[in-house]
mmCIF file of C-alpha atoms in Angstrom:
data_model
loop_
_atom_site.group_PDB
_atom_site.id
_atom_site.type_symbol
_atom_site.label_atom_id
_atom_site.label_comp_id
_atom_site.label_asym_id
_atom_site.label_seq_id
_atom_site.Cartn_x
_atom_site.Cartn_y
_atom_site.Cartn_z
ATOM 1 C CA LEU A 1 96.702 88.003 164.104
ATOM 2 C CA LEU A 2 93.783 88.453 162.430
ATOM 3 C CA THR A 3 92.802 91.475 160.930
ATOM 4 C CA ILE A 4 89.344 92.170 160.064
ATOM 5 C CA GLN A 5 88.740 95.126 158.327
ATOM 6 C CA GLN A 6 86.228 96.997 159.184
ATOM 7 C CA GLY A 7 83.373 97.876 156.281
ATOM 8 C CA ALA A 8 85.260 96.129 153.978
ATOM 9 C CA THR A 9 85.401 92.070 152.556
ATOM 10 C CA PHE A 10 86.957 89.700 154.915
ATOM 11 C CA SER A 11 88.604 86.568 153.556
ATOM 12 C CA LEU A 12 90.921 83.910 154.164
ATOM 13 C CA SER A 13 91.376 80.878 152.489
ATOM 14 C CA VAL A 14 93.638 78.006 154.272
ATOM 15 C CA ASN A 15 94.798 74.670 152.836
ATOM 16 C CA TYR A 16 94.342 71.976 155.549
ATOM 17 C CA LYS A 17 96.937 68.709 154.680
ATOM 18 C CA THR A 18 98.003 65.253 156.266
ATOM 19 C CA SER A 19 101.244 65.341 157.914
ATOM 20 C CA ALA A 20 102.775 63.941 154.973
ATOM 21 C CA GLY A 21 102.121 67.191 153.116
ATOM 22 C CA SER A 22 98.164 65.969 150.609
ATOM 23 C CA THR A 23 95.178 68.337 150.628
ATOM 24 C CA VAL A 24 92.499 66.895 152.850
ATOM 25 C CA ASN A 25 89.564 66.459 151.111
ATOM 26 C CA LEU A 26 87.507 68.438 153.189
ATOM 27 C CA SER A 27 83.810 68.456 150.151
ATOM 28 C CA SER A 28 82.261 66.050 152.125
ATOM 29 C CA GLY A 29 81.914 63.953 156.040
ATOM 30 C CA TYR A 30 83.034 67.185 157.717
ATOM 31 C CA THR A 31 81.711 70.232 159.007
ATOM 32 C CA ALA A 32 83.311 73.947 159.521
ATOM 33 C CA ARG A 33 82.805 76.302 162.573
ATOM 34 C CA MET A 34 84.410 79.686 163.806
ATOM 35 C CA GLN A 35 83.985 81.586 166.695
ATOM 36 C CA GLY A 36 85.771 85.542 167.859
ATOM 37 C CA ARG A 37 85.157 86.852 171.205
ATOM 38 C CA THR A 38 86.675 89.626 172.800
ATOM 39 C CA SER A 39 87.648 86.883 175.641
ATOM 40 C CA HIS A 40 88.076 83.319 175.769
ATOM 41 C CA ALA A 41 85.847 83.707 179.077
ATOM 42 C CA ALA A 42 83.400 85.798 176.577
ATOM 43 C CA SER A 43 79.631 84.561 176.831
ATOM 44 C CA SER A 44 78.602 86.955 173.218
ATOM 45 C CA THR A 45 80.489 86.298 170.097
ATOM 46 C CA VAL A 46 81.268 89.170 168.326
ATOM 47 C CA PHE A 47 81.732 87.095 164.792
ATOM 48 C CA SER A 48 80.796 83.022 164.330
ATOM 49 C CA LEU A 49 80.927 81.103 160.758
ATOM 50 C CA THR A 50 79.694 77.730 160.082
ATOM 51 C CA GLN A 51 78.661 76.302 156.569
ATOM 52 C CA ALA A 52 75.350 77.529 156.373
ATOM 53 C CA GLY A 53 77.454 81.363 156.286
ATOM 54 C CA GLY A 54 80.493 82.190 156.028
ATOM 55 C CA ILE A 55 82.722 79.022 155.484
ATOM 56 C CA THR A 56 83.360 77.189 152.088
ATOM 57 C CA LEU A 57 84.807 73.799 152.385
ATOM 58 C CA GLY A 58 85.983 71.793 149.714
ATOM 59 C CA SER A 59 88.506 68.999 148.140
ATOM 60 C CA SER A 60 91.381 71.188 146.696
ATOM 61 C CA ASP A 61 93.367 74.054 147.498
ATOM 62 C CA PRO A 62 92.248 75.909 149.147
ATOM 63 C CA ASN A 63 90.201 73.548 151.127
ATOM 64 C CA ILE A 64 88.907 76.254 153.347
ATOM 65 C CA VAL A 65 87.266 79.770 152.148
ATOM 66 C CA ILE A 66 86.543 81.575 154.852
ATOM 67 C CA SER A 67 84.503 84.904 154.197
ATOM 68 C CA ILE A 68 82.900 87.624 155.519
ATOM 69 C CA ALA A 69 80.676 90.277 153.747
ATOM 70 C CA ALA A 70 81.251 94.024 153.713
ATOM 71 C CA SER A 71 77.768 94.446 155.465
ATOM 72 C CA ALA A 72 78.711 91.963 158.345
ATOM 73 C CA THR A 73 81.973 93.430 159.518
ATOM 74 C CA ASP A 74 80.821 96.582 159.104
ATOM 75 C CA ASP A 75 78.702 95.699 162.473
ATOM 76 C CA LEU A 76 81.749 94.704 164.487
ATOM 77 C CA SER A 77 83.037 95.849 167.135
ATOM 78 C CA ALA A 78 85.656 94.871 169.083
ATOM 79 C CA PRO A 79 88.135 97.862 170.023
ATOM 80 C CA SER A 80 90.673 96.059 172.008
ATOM 81 C CA GLY A 81 90.061 92.756 169.358
ATOM 82 C CA GLY A 82 90.192 89.279 170.572
ATOM 83 C CA VAL A 83 90.211 85.955 170.277
ATOM 84 C CA TYR A 84 89.379 83.077 167.342
ATOM 85 C CA ASP A 85 89.609 80.000 166.208
ATOM 86 C CA LEU A 86 88.840 77.647 163.899
ATOM 87 C CA GLU A 87 87.158 73.841 163.690
ATOM 88 C CA LEU A 88 86.758 70.899 162.039
ATOM 89 C CA VAL A 89 84.238 68.229 162.528
ATOM 90 C CA ASP A 90 84.665 65.085 161.231
ATOM 91 C CA SER A 91 81.665 62.347 160.733
ATOM 92 C CA SER A 92 82.653 60.324 163.965
ATOM 93 C CA SER A 93 82.640 64.168 165.896
ATOM 94 C CA ASN A 94 85.805 64.303 166.391
ATOM 95 C CA VAL A 95 86.802 67.506 166.697
ATOM 96 C CA TYR A 96 89.979 69.203 165.704
ATOM 97 C CA ARG A 97 91.180 72.700 166.052
ATOM 98 C CA ILE A 98 93.314 73.887 163.057
ATOM 99 C CA LEU A 99 93.607 77.937 163.575
ATOM 100 C CA GLU A 100 93.323 80.023 166.096
ATOM 101 C CA GLY A 101 94.835 83.361 168.090
ATOM 102 C CA ARG A 102 94.276 86.682 168.355
ATOM 103 C CA PHE A 103 92.281 89.336 165.653
ATOM 104 C CA VAL A 104 91.633 92.896 165.842
ATOM 105 C CA VAL A 105 88.858 95.070 163.743
ATOM 106 C CA THR A 106 90.271 97.676 162.528
ATOM 107 C CA PRO A 107 87.259 100.926 162.149
ATOM 108 C CA GLU A 108 86.410 101.645 159.424
ATOM 109 C CA VAL A 109 87.058 105.881 157.698
ATOM 110 C CA SER A 110 85.198 106.252 154.593
ATOM 111 C CA ARG A 111 81.305 106.044 154.320
#
């Protein structure tokens, strides 16, 4: 379960490794995308991140850093939470889903 606190900076570091345990160099030849929706069938997103905003790919641990600014989480609204996934796309257009699951947005009290 991924917990996103409304109105707070969200950060998640991920290490994508080979089956032998070596860190994959994602600094070139890869793109990343991550979306959260209230359900798998929902047409609109609760959040959508790419390397243009929210995802940084690198060559060392952690090789994926996901962040959402507090000003952006302040606008999130998903009372029942939802589902998300994180995908990597290589230079041959192969897609690898490396994370997936449920998320919840916990409401902010302090304003």
